[in-house]
């Protein structure tokens, strides 16, 4: 590449972990399960946030040379890393070696001078590079853009059909869909840009990422779950001192929920009125977990900002920890989530369908029941915890070990192909009508309440994470599990002869590619299957609307 020399000098100053993001060849490596081994969930998050706080997001003219941009920006400070992507225009994520780079860039930036309109003078780290007549192009070697979206299901099916074993297919599916290092860096950068807005009201607050952005199961295009943490405001959890003391005067409101609602309302207002790039702000403050939903246009992320949501943070840590114990966990969760989405079992619209979180829990539970178990129970993780890991949130014991090296499991070498088939078998015969799934104990238990699907919330005993799922959706899940188990057992794992390696030929979907095809059973010509009951019109319309709402590239 034309800017090789400049990049070489940047690369020399990178530490190995900083090198994970960048324009170098290493940037294209997917996150592997054992990368950053030894670091805890919180340490990794803090490191990523710190890098994000030294970064800026710059909209660039489309015909621009990477080399010229880097040369221009490096006048303001040493650049550790930089990558480009496209989202209705080209953007650069530029990480400076220190925050001084940002101060110096801010010092040189001007506010826009717009005619017939006015601009809110809020200075953020979202900037525009104006060429002002300077030629920034560099012949044919213009920007190398890092993709931020994944393949469509059809493209994915074609890719998978060319693999030679189901294990290879599962690895290929995971590496195709998983978040790239660049996408993760962009997620943390957006999080830190939003913190600047919330920080205008609460300078000591933190905004953290949770959910699939950080739990190891994120797919390119997944939403951005954010948690506004006010517990970092100093003096909140200090014990009342004895003797003469000073206390802040504060507004008194009825409950913590009211505090959450008013904080989110004001921050939501700030995002809508002042934050460039934040559009379509909706305040959903009466939900069980109040949130502000909006789109961050320059990154293309759909954001859900919550507050006082520490338990969800802990669920993300739990999934992350489990995802790193055995690489089969990620492959199976990615497959099951992708399979569910391909069949309309999940949707980006809230409704009576199962969520990705519940699906992950189903996989975790299944892996806990193997012999020997592939995953530990939450109780075992709690027993291994050190005193520093102790964590109680709203009366719920959320303690679990943070040091992965303490978790020792008996070797289990079952191939993923077997595990996937047995996963589908397991849930096609599971007694959902009587039993509840409990990953805390790794056991099924009698349902404490009448809900079609009962999955105990790992950290809030008595809460059902899938209480939204109705009988129709559960029946669809079970029927599809049955169908998929049947397909894998009857030659789904066999490569149709002559379909692999034929240059230019369209490979025939087989193995997991066949499981992602619409109407799996019809396509495979399953005989003797119970004829599908005609769904009521409303259900069919709902499904149709669902399929129309599926984004082409998500
Ligand atoms: P995507 O569908 O890819 O966004 O998956 P996700 O895991 O991010 O799920 P979602 O955005 O729906 O929720 C974000 C996070 O909130 C999850 O990862 C969980 O940590 C948590 N969460 C969601 N639903 C529940 C629930 O019912 N109970 C608990 N305890 N946590 C939940
Ligand atoms: Mg999410």
Coordinates of C-alpha atoms and ligand atoms in Angstrom, one line a residue:
X1 CA 0.0 0.0 0.0
X2 CA 1.1 3.6 -0.7
X3 CA 1.3 4.5 2.9
X4 CA 3.4 1.6 4.0
X5 CA 6.3 3.7 5.3
X6 CA 4.1 5.9 7.4
X7 CA 2.3 2.9 8.8
X8 CA 5.5 1.1 9.6
X9 CA 6.5 4.0 11.8
X10 CA 3.1 3.9 13.5
X11 CA 3.4 0.1 14.0
X12 CA 6.7 0.4 15.7
X13 CA 5.1 2.3 18.6
X14 CA 2.2 0.0 19.0
X15 CA 2.0 -2.5 21.9
X16 CA 0.7 -5.9 20.9
X17 CA -2.8 -5.2 22.3
X18 CA -2.9 -1.8 20.6
X19 CA -2.0 -3.5 17.3
X20 CA -5.3 -5.4 17.4
X21 CA -6.9 -2.4 15.7
X22 CA -5.3 -0.6 12.8
X23 CA -4.6 -0.4 9.2
X24 CA -2.0 -3.2 9.5
X25 CA -2.4 -6.8 8.5
X26 CA -3.1 -7.7 12.1
X27 CA -6.2 -5.6 12.0
X28 CA -7.9 -8.2 9.9
X29 CA -7.5 -11.0 12.5
X30 CA -10.7 -11.9 14.1
X31 CA -10.8 -11.8 17.9
X32 CA -9.8 -15.2 19.0
X33 CA -11.1 -16.8 22.2
X34 CA -7.8 -16.8 23.9
X35 CA -6.6 -13.3 22.9
X36 CA -5.8 -11.1 25.9
X37 CA -5.8 -14.3 28.0
X38 CA -5.5 -13.6 31.7
X39 CA -7.3 -10.3 31.6
X40 CA -10.6 -9.9 33.3
X41 CA -13.8 -8.7 31.6
X42 CA -13.6 -5.3 33.4
X43 CA -9.9 -4.8 32.7
X44 CA -10.5 -5.4 29.0
X45 CA -13.4 -3.0 29.0
X46 CA -11.5 -0.3 30.8
X47 CA -8.6 -0.7 28.4
X48 CA -10.8 -0.4 25.4
X49 CA -12.6 2.6 26.8
X50 CA -9.4 4.3 27.6
X51 CA -8.2 3.8 24.0
X52 CA -11.6 5.2 22.8
X53 CA -11.1 8.3 24.9
X54 CA -8.0 9.0 23.0
X55 CA -9.8 8.6 19.6
X56 CA -11.7 10.8 17.3
X57 CA -14.2 10.0 14.5
X58 CA -13.7 12.1 11.4
X59 CA -15.9 12.3 8.3
X60 CA -13.5 12.4 5.3
X61 CA -14.0 13.4 1.7
X62 CA -14.7 10.3 -0.4
X63 CA -11.8 10.5 -2.8
X64 CA -9.1 10.7 -0.2
X65 CA -5.7 9.2 0.3
X66 CA -5.1 7.4 3.6
X67 CA -1.5 8.6 3.6
X68 CA -2.4 12.2 3.2
X69 CA -5.0 12.1 6.0
X70 CA -2.6 10.4 8.3
X71 CA 0.1 12.9 7.5
X72 CA -2.2 15.8 8.1
X73 CA -3.5 14.4 11.4
X74 CA -0.2 13.4 12.8
X75 CA 0.7 17.1 12.9
X76 CA -1.5 17.2 16.0
X77 CA -0.1 14.2 17.8
X78 CA 1.3 10.7 17.4
X79 CA -1.3 8.4 15.9
X80 CA -1.3 4.9 17.4
X81 CA -4.0 3.5 15.1
X82 CA -6.3 4.5 12.4
X83 CA -8.9 2.7 10.1
X84 CA -11.5 3.8 7.7
X85 CA -15.0 2.6 7.0
X86 CA -18.0 3.7 5.0
X87 CA -21.4 4.7 6.4
X88 CA -23.2 7.1 4.0
X89 CA -19.7 8.6 3.4
X90 CA -16.2 7.7 4.5
X91 CA -15.2 8.0 8.2
X92 CA -11.8 7.6 9.9
X93 CA -11.4 6.3 13.5
X94 CA -8.1 7.8 14.7
X95 CA -6.5 6.8 17.9
X96 CA -3.9 9.2 19.2
X97 CA -1.1 8.1 21.6
X98 CA -2.4 10.6 24.2
X99 CA -5.3 12.9 24.8
X100 CA -3.0 15.8 24.0
X101 CA -3.5 14.9 20.3
X102 CA -7.2 15.5 20.7
X103 CA -6.7 18.8 22.5
X104 CA -4.4 20.0 19.8
X105 CA -6.8 18.9 17.0
X106 CA -9.7 20.6 18.9
X107 CA -7.6 23.7 19.2
X108 CA -7.2 23.9 15.4
X109 CA -10.8 23.0 14.5
X110 CA -13.4 25.7 13.7
X111 CA -17.1 25.7 14.2
X112 CA -19.1 25.5 11.0
X113 CA -20.2 28.7 9.4
X114 CA -23.6 27.8 7.9
X115 CA -25.8 30.2 6.0
X116 CA -29.6 30.2 6.5
X117 CA -29.2 27.8 9.5
X118 CA -27.4 27.9 12.9
X119 CA -25.3 25.4 14.6
X120 CA -25.3 24.3 18.3
X121 CA -21.7 25.1 19.5
X122 CA -21.2 21.7 21.2
X123 CA -17.6 20.6 20.6
X124 CA -17.4 16.8 20.3
X125 CA -14.9 14.3 19.0
X126 CA -17.0 13.9 15.9
X127 CA -15.3 16.0 13.3
X128 CA -15.3 16.7 9.5
X129 CA -12.2 16.9 7.4
X130 CA -12.7 19.8 5.0
X131 CA -10.5 19.7 1.9
X132 CA -11.0 23.4 1.1
X133 CA -9.8 22.9 -2.4
X134 CA -6.7 20.9 -1.4
X135 CA -6.3 17.7 -3.5
X136 CA -6.5 14.8 -1.1
X137 CA -6.7 12.1 -3.7
X138 CA -3.9 9.7 -4.4
X139 CA -4.5 8.0 -7.7
X140 CA -6.2 4.6 -7.6
X141 CA -4.9 3.8 -4.1
X142 CA -7.6 5.6 -2.1
X143 CA -9.1 4.5 1.2
X144 CA -9.2 0.9 2.3
X145 CA -12.5 0.6 3.9
X146 CA -13.1 -1.9 6.7
X147 CA -16.5 -3.6 6.4
X148 CA -19.0 -2.9 9.3
X149 CA -21.7 -5.1 8.1
X150 CA -21.8 -8.8 7.5
X151 CA -22.9 -11.1 4.6
X152 CA -26.6 -11.7 3.9
X153 CA -27.9 -15.1 4.8
X154 CA -27.9 -16.2 1.2
X155 CA -24.3 -15.1 0.7
X156 CA -23.4 -16.9 4.0
X157 CA -25.1 -20.1 2.8
X158 CA -23.0 -20.0 -0.4
X159 CA -19.8 -19.6 1.6
X160 CA -20.7 -22.4 4.0
X161 CA -21.6 -24.8 1.2
X162 CA -18.0 -24.7 0.1
X163 CA -16.5 -25.9 3.3
X164 CA -15.6 -29.5 3.7
X165 CA -16.9 -30.4 7.2
X166 CA -19.5 -29.3 9.6
X167 CA -16.8 -28.2 12.1
X168 CA -15.2 -26.1 9.4
X169 CA -18.6 -24.6 8.5
X170 CA -19.2 -23.7 12.1
X171 CA -15.8 -22.0 12.4
X172 CA -16.4 -20.2 9.1
X173 CA -19.9 -19.0 10.2
X174 CA -18.4 -17.6 13.4
X175 CA -15.5 -15.8 11.8
X176 CA -17.8 -14.4 9.1
X177 CA -20.4 -13.0 11.5
X178 CA -18.3 -12.0 14.5
X179 CA -17.5 -8.4 15.4
X180 CA -14.2 -7.3 13.9
X181 CA -11.6 -5.5 16.0
X182 CA -12.4 -2.3 14.2
X183 CA -16.1 -2.7 14.8
X184 CA -15.4 -3.2 18.5
X185 CA -13.2 -0.1 18.6
X186 CA -15.9 1.9 16.9
X187 CA -18.4 0.6 19.5
X188 CA -16.2 1.8 22.4
X189 CA -15.6 5.1 20.6
X190 CA -19.4 5.8 20.3
X191 CA -19.8 4.8 23.9
X192 CA -17.1 7.4 24.9
X193 CA -18.7 10.1 22.6
X194 CA -22.0 9.6 24.4
X195 CA -20.2 9.8 27.8
X196 CA -19.1 13.3 26.8
X197 CA -22.7 14.3 26.6
X198 CA -23.8 12.6 29.8
X199 CA -20.6 13.9 31.4
X200 CA -21.9 17.5 30.8
X201 CA -24.5 16.7 33.6
X202 CA -22.6 14.1 35.6
X203 CA -18.8 14.6 35.0
X204 CA -17.9 11.5 37.1
X205 CA -20.4 9.1 35.4
X206 CA -19.2 6.3 33.1
X207 CA -21.0 4.7 30.2
X208 CA -20.2 1.0 29.7
X209 CA -21.1 -1.4 27.0
X210 CA -22.9 -4.6 27.7
X211 CA -24.8 -7.2 25.7
X212 CA -23.5 -8.7 22.5
X213 CA -21.0 -5.9 21.8
X214 CA -18.9 -7.3 24.6
X215 CA -20.3 -10.8 25.6
X216 CA -18.4 -12.7 22.9
X217 CA -21.4 -13.4 20.8
X218 CA -21.8 -10.1 18.9
X219 CA -22.5 -10.2 15.2
X220 CA -21.7 -7.3 12.9
X221 CA -24.8 -5.1 12.8
X222 CA -26.0 -6.0 16.3
X223 CA -27.3 -3.2 18.5
X224 CA -25.2 -1.2 21.0
X225 CA -26.4 -1.7 24.5
X226 CA -25.1 1.0 26.8
X227 CA -25.3 1.4 30.6
X228 CA -25.0 4.8 32.2
X229 CA -23.2 4.1 35.5
X230 CA -23.7 6.7 38.2
X231 CA -22.1 4.5 40.9
X232 CA -18.8 5.9 39.7
X233 CA -19.9 9.3 41.1
X234 CA -17.6 9.7 44.1
X235 CA -19.2 10.0 47.5
X236 CA -22.2 7.8 46.6
X237 CA -21.3 4.7 48.5
X238 CA -19.2 6.3 51.2
X239 CA -20.4 5.4 54.7
X240 CA -21.9 8.3 56.6
X241 CA -19.0 9.9 58.5
X242 CA -19.3 10.5 62.3
X243 CA -18.8 13.9 63.8
X244 CA -18.8 17.2 61.9
X245 CA -19.2 16.5 58.2
X246 CA -20.4 18.1 54.9
X247 CA -23.0 16.6 52.7
X248 CA -24.2 17.6 49.2
X249 CA -27.7 19.0 49.0
X250 CA -29.6 16.9 46.4
X251 CA -33.0 16.8 44.8
X252 CA -35.1 14.1 46.6
X253 CA -37.3 11.8 44.5
X254 CA -39.6 8.9 45.2
X255 CA -37.3 6.0 44.2
X256 CA -34.2 4.8 42.4
X257 CA -36.4 4.2 39.4
X258 CA -37.5 7.8 39.4
X259 CA -33.8 8.8 39.5
X260 CA -33.1 6.5 36.6
X261 CA -36.0 7.9 34.6
X262 CA -35.1 11.6 35.2
X263 CA -31.4 11.0 34.4
X264 CA -32.2 9.2 31.2
X265 CA -34.8 11.8 30.2
X266 CA -32.3 14.6 30.6
X267 CA -29.4 12.7 28.9
X268 CA -31.8 11.7 26.1
X269 CA -32.7 15.3 25.7
X270 CA -29.0 16.3 25.6
X271 CA -28.4 13.6 22.9
X272 CA -31.3 14.9 20.8
X273 CA -30.5 18.6 21.1
X274 CA -26.8 18.7 21.2
X275 CA -25.0 15.5 20.2
X276 CA -24.1 15.5 16.5
X277 CA -25.0 12.2 14.8
X278 CA -27.6 11.1 17.3
X279 CA -31.0 10.9 15.6
X280 CA -34.5 9.5 16.2
X281 CA -34.2 9.7 20.0
X282 CA -37.1 7.9 21.7
X283 CA -37.4 7.9 25.5
X284 CA -39.0 4.6 26.7
X285 CA -39.0 5.5 30.3
X286 CA -42.0 3.4 31.5
X287 CA -40.5 0.1 30.5
X288 CA -39.4 -2.4 33.2
X289 CA -35.9 -1.3 32.4
X290 CA -36.2 2.4 31.3
X291 CA -34.1 3.3 28.2
X292 CA -33.4 5.9 25.6
X293 CA -33.3 4.4 22.1
X294 CA -31.7 6.3 19.2
X295 CA -29.5 5.8 16.1
X296 CA -26.0 7.0 15.9
X297 CA -25.8 7.9 12.3
X298 CA -22.0 8.1 11.6
X299 CA -21.5 4.5 13.0
X300 CA -24.8 3.1 11.9
X301 CA -25.4 1.7 15.4
X302 CA -28.9 1.4 16.9
X303 CA -28.3 2.3 20.5
X304 CA -30.2 1.5 23.7
X305 CA -29.0 3.6 26.7
X306 CA -30.1 2.3 30.1
X307 CA -29.1 3.3 33.6
X308 CA -29.0 1.4 36.9
X309 CA -28.7 -1.8 35.0
X310 CA -25.9 -3.6 36.7
X311 CA -27.4 -7.0 36.5
X312 CA -27.5 -7.0 32.7
X313 CA -23.8 -6.0 32.9
X314 CA -23.2 -9.1 35.0
X315 CA -25.1 -11.3 32.6
X316 CA -22.8 -10.0 29.8
X317 CA -19.7 -10.8 31.9
X318 CA -21.1 -14.3 32.5
X319 CA -21.6 -15.0 28.8
X320 CA -18.2 -13.5 28.0
X321 CA -16.5 -15.7 30.6
X322 CA -18.3 -18.8 29.2
X323 CA -17.5 -17.9 25.6
X324 CA -13.8 -18.0 26.5
X325 CA -13.7 -21.3 28.2
X326 CA -14.1 -23.4 25.1
X327 CA -14.2 -22.3 21.5
X328 CA -17.1 -24.7 20.7
X329 CA -19.3 -22.4 22.8
X330 CA -19.0 -19.4 20.5
X331 CA -19.4 -21.5 17.4
X332 CA -22.6 -23.2 18.7
X333 CA -24.1 -19.9 20.0
X334 CA -23.3 -18.1 16.7
X335 CA -24.9 -21.0 14.8
X336 CA -28.0 -21.2 16.9
X337 CA -28.5 -17.4 16.8
X338 CA -28.0 -17.3 13.0
X339 CA -30.3 -20.3 12.5
X340 CA -33.0 -18.7 14.7
X341 CA -32.8 -15.4 12.7
X342 CA -32.8 -17.2 9.4
X343 CA -36.1 -18.8 10.3
X344 CA -37.7 -15.7 11.8
X345 CA -37.6 -17.2 15.3
X346 CA -35.9 -13.9 16.4
X347 CA -36.5 -10.4 15.3
X348 CA -35.1 -6.9 15.8
X349 CA -38.7 -5.8 16.8
X350 CA -39.7 -6.7 20.3
X351 CA -42.5 -9.2 20.5
X352 CA -43.5 -12.7 21.5
X353 CA -40.3 -14.3 20.0
X354 CA -37.4 -15.6 21.8
X355 CA -34.4 -13.3 22.3
X356 CA -30.8 -13.9 21.5
X357 CA -30.0 -13.8 25.2
X358 CA -32.5 -16.6 25.9
X359 CA -31.1 -18.6 22.9
X360 CA -27.6 -18.3 24.4
X361 CA -28.9 -19.5 27.7
X362 CA -30.3 -22.5 26.0
X363 CA -26.9 -23.4 24.5
X364 CA -25.2 -22.8 27.8
X365 CA -27.6 -25.0 29.6
X366 CA -27.3 -27.8 27.0
X367 CA -23.5 -27.7 27.3
X368 CA -23.7 -27.8 31.1
X369 CA -25.6 -31.1 30.8
X370 CA -23.0 -32.9 28.7
X371 CA -21.0 -35.7 30.2
X372 CA -18.5 -34.5 31.2
X373 CA -19.9 -31.0 31.2
X374 CA -18.4 -28.5 28.7
X375 CA -19.5 -25.5 30.8
X376 CA -19.5 -25.0 34.5
X377 CA -22.7 -24.0 36.4
X378 CA -23.0 -20.5 37.8
X379 CA -22.9 -22.0 41.3
X380 CA -19.5 -23.5 40.5
X381 CA -18.3 -20.2 39.2
X382 CA -19.4 -18.6 42.5
X383 CA -17.5 -21.2 44.6
X384 CA -14.3 -20.4 42.7
X385 CA -14.7 -16.6 43.3
X386 CA -12.1 -14.7 45.4
X387 CA -13.2 -12.2 48.1
X388 CA -12.6 -9.4 45.5
X389 CA -15.1 -11.0 43.1
X390 CA -18.0 -10.7 45.6
X391 CA -20.8 -8.8 44.1
X392 CA -24.4 -8.3 45.4
X393 CA -26.8 -6.2 43.2
X394 CA -30.1 -5.2 44.6
X395 CA -30.0 -8.2 47.1
X396 CA -29.0 -10.7 44.4
X397 CA -25.8 -12.6 44.8
X398 CA -24.0 -12.0 41.4
X399 CA -20.6 -13.3 42.6
X400 CA -18.6 -15.3 40.1
X401 CA -14.9 -15.9 39.6
X402 CA -13.1 -13.4 37.3
X403 CA -9.9 -15.4 37.0
X404 CA -10.5 -17.8 34.1
X405 CA -7.4 -19.9 35.0
X406 CA -9.2 -21.1 38.2
X407 CA -11.8 -22.9 36.1
X408 CA -10.8 -26.5 35.5
X409 CA -13.1 -28.8 33.7
X410 CA -12.7 -32.5 32.8
X411 CA -11.8 -32.9 29.1
X412 CA -14.8 -33.4 26.7
X413 CA -13.8 -33.9 23.1
X414 CA -17.3 -34.2 21.5
X415 CA -17.1 -32.9 17.9
X416 CA -19.2 -29.8 17.2
X417 CA -21.2 -31.7 14.6
X418 CA -22.4 -34.1 17.3
X419 CA -23.1 -31.3 19.8
X420 CA -25.2 -29.3 17.3
X421 CA -27.3 -32.3 16.4
X422 CA -27.8 -33.2 20.0
X423 CA -28.6 -29.6 20.9
X424 CA -31.5 -29.8 18.4
X425 CA -32.5 -33.3 19.7
X426 CA -32.4 -32.1 23.3
X427 CA -34.8 -29.2 22.8
X428 CA -37.1 -31.0 20.4
X429 CA -37.9 -33.4 23.3
X430 CA -37.4 -31.1 26.3
X431 CA -40.4 -31.0 28.6
X432 CA -41.0 -27.2 28.3
X433 CA -44.6 -27.7 29.6
X434 CA -43.4 -28.7 33.0
X435 CA -39.7 -27.8 33.3
X436 CA -37.7 -24.6 33.7
X437 CA -34.1 -24.1 32.6
X438 CA -31.7 -23.1 35.3
X439 CA -28.1 -22.3 34.3
X440 CA -27.2 -21.4 37.9
X441 CA -27.6 -25.0 38.9
X442 CA -27.1 -26.6 35.5
X443 CA -30.4 -28.5 36.1
X444 CA -33.9 -28.3 34.9
X445 CA -36.5 -27.7 37.6
X446 CA -40.2 -27.7 37.9
X447 CA -41.6 -24.4 36.5
X448 CA -42.5 -22.0 39.3
X449 CA -45.1 -20.3 37.1
X450 CA -47.2 -21.0 34.0
X451 CA -45.3 -19.5 31.1
X452 CA -44.8 -21.4 27.8
X453 CA -41.0 -21.1 28.1
X454 CA -39.3 -20.7 31.5
X455 CA -35.7 -19.8 31.6
X456 CA -34.5 -18.6 35.0
X457 CA -32.7 -15.4 35.0
X458 CA -29.2 -16.3 36.2
X459 CA -28.8 -13.4 38.6
X460 CA -32.4 -12.6 39.6
X461 CA -34.0 -15.7 41.0
X462 CA -37.7 -15.9 40.2
X463 CA -37.4 -13.9 37.0
X464 CA -38.1 -15.6 33.7
X465 CA -35.9 -14.2 30.9
X466 CA -38.3 -15.6 28.3
X467 CA -41.6 -14.6 29.7
X468 CA -42.4 -12.8 26.5
X469 CA -42.4 -16.0 24.4
X470 CA -45.9 -17.3 23.5
X471 CA -47.0 -20.8 22.8
X472 CA -46.9 -20.4 19.0
X473 CA -43.3 -19.2 19.1
X474 CA -42.2 -22.0 21.4
X475 CA -43.9 -24.5 19.1
X476 CA -42.1 -23.1 16.1
X477 CA -38.8 -23.3 18.0
X478 CA -39.4 -27.0 18.9
X479 CA -40.6 -27.9 15.4
X480 CA -37.5 -26.3 13.8
X481 CA -35.3 -28.1 16.3
X482 CA -36.9 -31.4 15.4
X483 CA -36.5 -30.7 11.7
X484 CA -32.9 -29.6 12.1
X485 CA -32.0 -32.6 14.2
X486 CA -33.6 -34.9 11.6
X487 CA -31.7 -33.2 8.8
X488 CA -28.3 -33.5 10.5
X489 CA -29.0 -37.2 11.4
X490 CA -30.1 -38.0 7.9
X491 CA -27.1 -37.0 5.8
X492 CA -27.0 -33.3 6.7
X493 CA -23.4 -33.9 7.4
X494 CA -22.6 -35.5 4.1
X495 CA -21.2 -33.4 1.3
X496 CA -23.1 -34.1 -1.8
X497 CA -20.6 -35.6 -4.2
X498 CA -19.2 -33.3 -6.9
X499 CA -20.4 -30.1 -5.2
X500 CA -17.1 -29.0 -3.6
X501 CA -14.2 -27.7 -5.5
X502 CA -16.0 -27.3 -8.8
X503 CA -14.5 -24.0 -10.0
X504 CA -17.1 -21.3 -10.5
X505 CA -19.9 -23.8 -9.7
X506 CA -22.6 -22.8 -7.2
X507 CA -22.1 -25.2 -4.2
X508 CA -25.2 -27.1 -3.1
X509 CA -26.1 -26.1 0.5
X510 CA -25.3 -28.9 2.8
X511 CA -24.6 -29.4 6.5
X512 CA -25.4 -26.2 8.5
X513 CA -25.9 -24.3 5.2
X514 CA -28.9 -26.5 4.6
X515 CA -30.2 -25.7 8.1
X516 CA -30.2 -22.0 7.3
X517 CA -32.2 -22.4 4.1
X518 CA -35.8 -21.3 4.3
X519 CA -38.4 -24.1 4.6
X520 CA -35.7 -26.6 5.5
X521 CA -38.1 -29.5 5.5
X522 CA -39.6 -28.8 2.1
X523 CA -36.2 -28.3 0.6
X524 CA -34.9 -31.6 1.9
X525 CA -38.1 -33.4 0.9
X526 CA -38.7 -34.8 4.3
X527 CA -41.2 -37.7 4.1
X528 CA -43.8 -38.7 6.6
X529 CA -43.6 -35.3 8.4
X530 CA -46.7 -34.1 9.9
X531 CA -48.4 -31.7 7.5
X532 CA -47.8 -28.1 8.6
X533 CA -50.9 -26.7 10.2
X534 CA -52.2 -23.7 8.3
X535 CA -51.4 -20.7 10.5
X536 CA -54.1 -18.2 11.2
X537 CA -54.1 -15.2 8.9
X538 CA -52.9 -12.8 11.6
X539 CA -49.9 -15.0 12.3
X540 CA -49.0 -15.3 8.6
X541 CA -49.3 -11.5 8.2
X542 CA -47.1 -11.0 11.3
X543 CA -44.5 -13.4 9.8
X544 CA -44.7 -11.6 6.5
X545 CA -44.2 -8.2 8.2
X546 CA -41.3 -9.7 10.1
X547 CA -39.6 -10.9 7.0
X548 CA -40.1 -7.5 5.3
X549 CA -38.5 -5.8 8.2
X550 CA -35.4 -8.0 8.1
X551 CA -32.6 -5.8 7.0
X552 CA -30.8 -7.1 3.9
X553 CA -27.4 -6.9 5.5
X554 CA -27.5 -7.5 9.2
Ligands
LIG1 P1 -28.5 -8.9 20.4 O1 -29.8 -9.5 20.0 O2 -27.4 -9.3 19.4 O3 -28.6 -7.5 20.7 O4 -28.1 -9.7 21.7 P2 -27.9 -9.1 23.2 O5 -27.2 -10.2 24.0 O6 -27.2 -7.8 23.1 O7 -29.3 -8.9 23.7 P3 -30.2 -7.6 24.0 O8 -29.7 -6.4 23.3 O9 -31.6 -8.0 23.9 O10 -29.9 -7.4 25.6 C1 -28.7 -6.9 26.0 C2 -28.2 -7.6 27.3 O11 -29.2 -7.4 28.3 C3 -28.1 -9.2 27.2 O12 -26.9 -9.6 26.6 C4 -28.2 -9.5 28.6 O13 -27.0 -9.4 29.2 C5 -29.2 -8.5 29.1 N1 -30.6 -9.0 29.1 C6 -31.5 -9.0 28.1 N2 -32.6 -9.5 28.4 C7 -32.4 -9.9 29.7 C8 -33.3 -10.5 30.7 O14 -34.4 -10.8 30.4 N3 -32.7 -10.7 31.9 C9 -31.4 -10.3 32.2 N4 -30.9 -10.6 33.3 N5 -30.6 -9.8 31.3 C10 -31.1 -9.6 30.1
LIG2 MG1 -27.9 -6.2 22.1

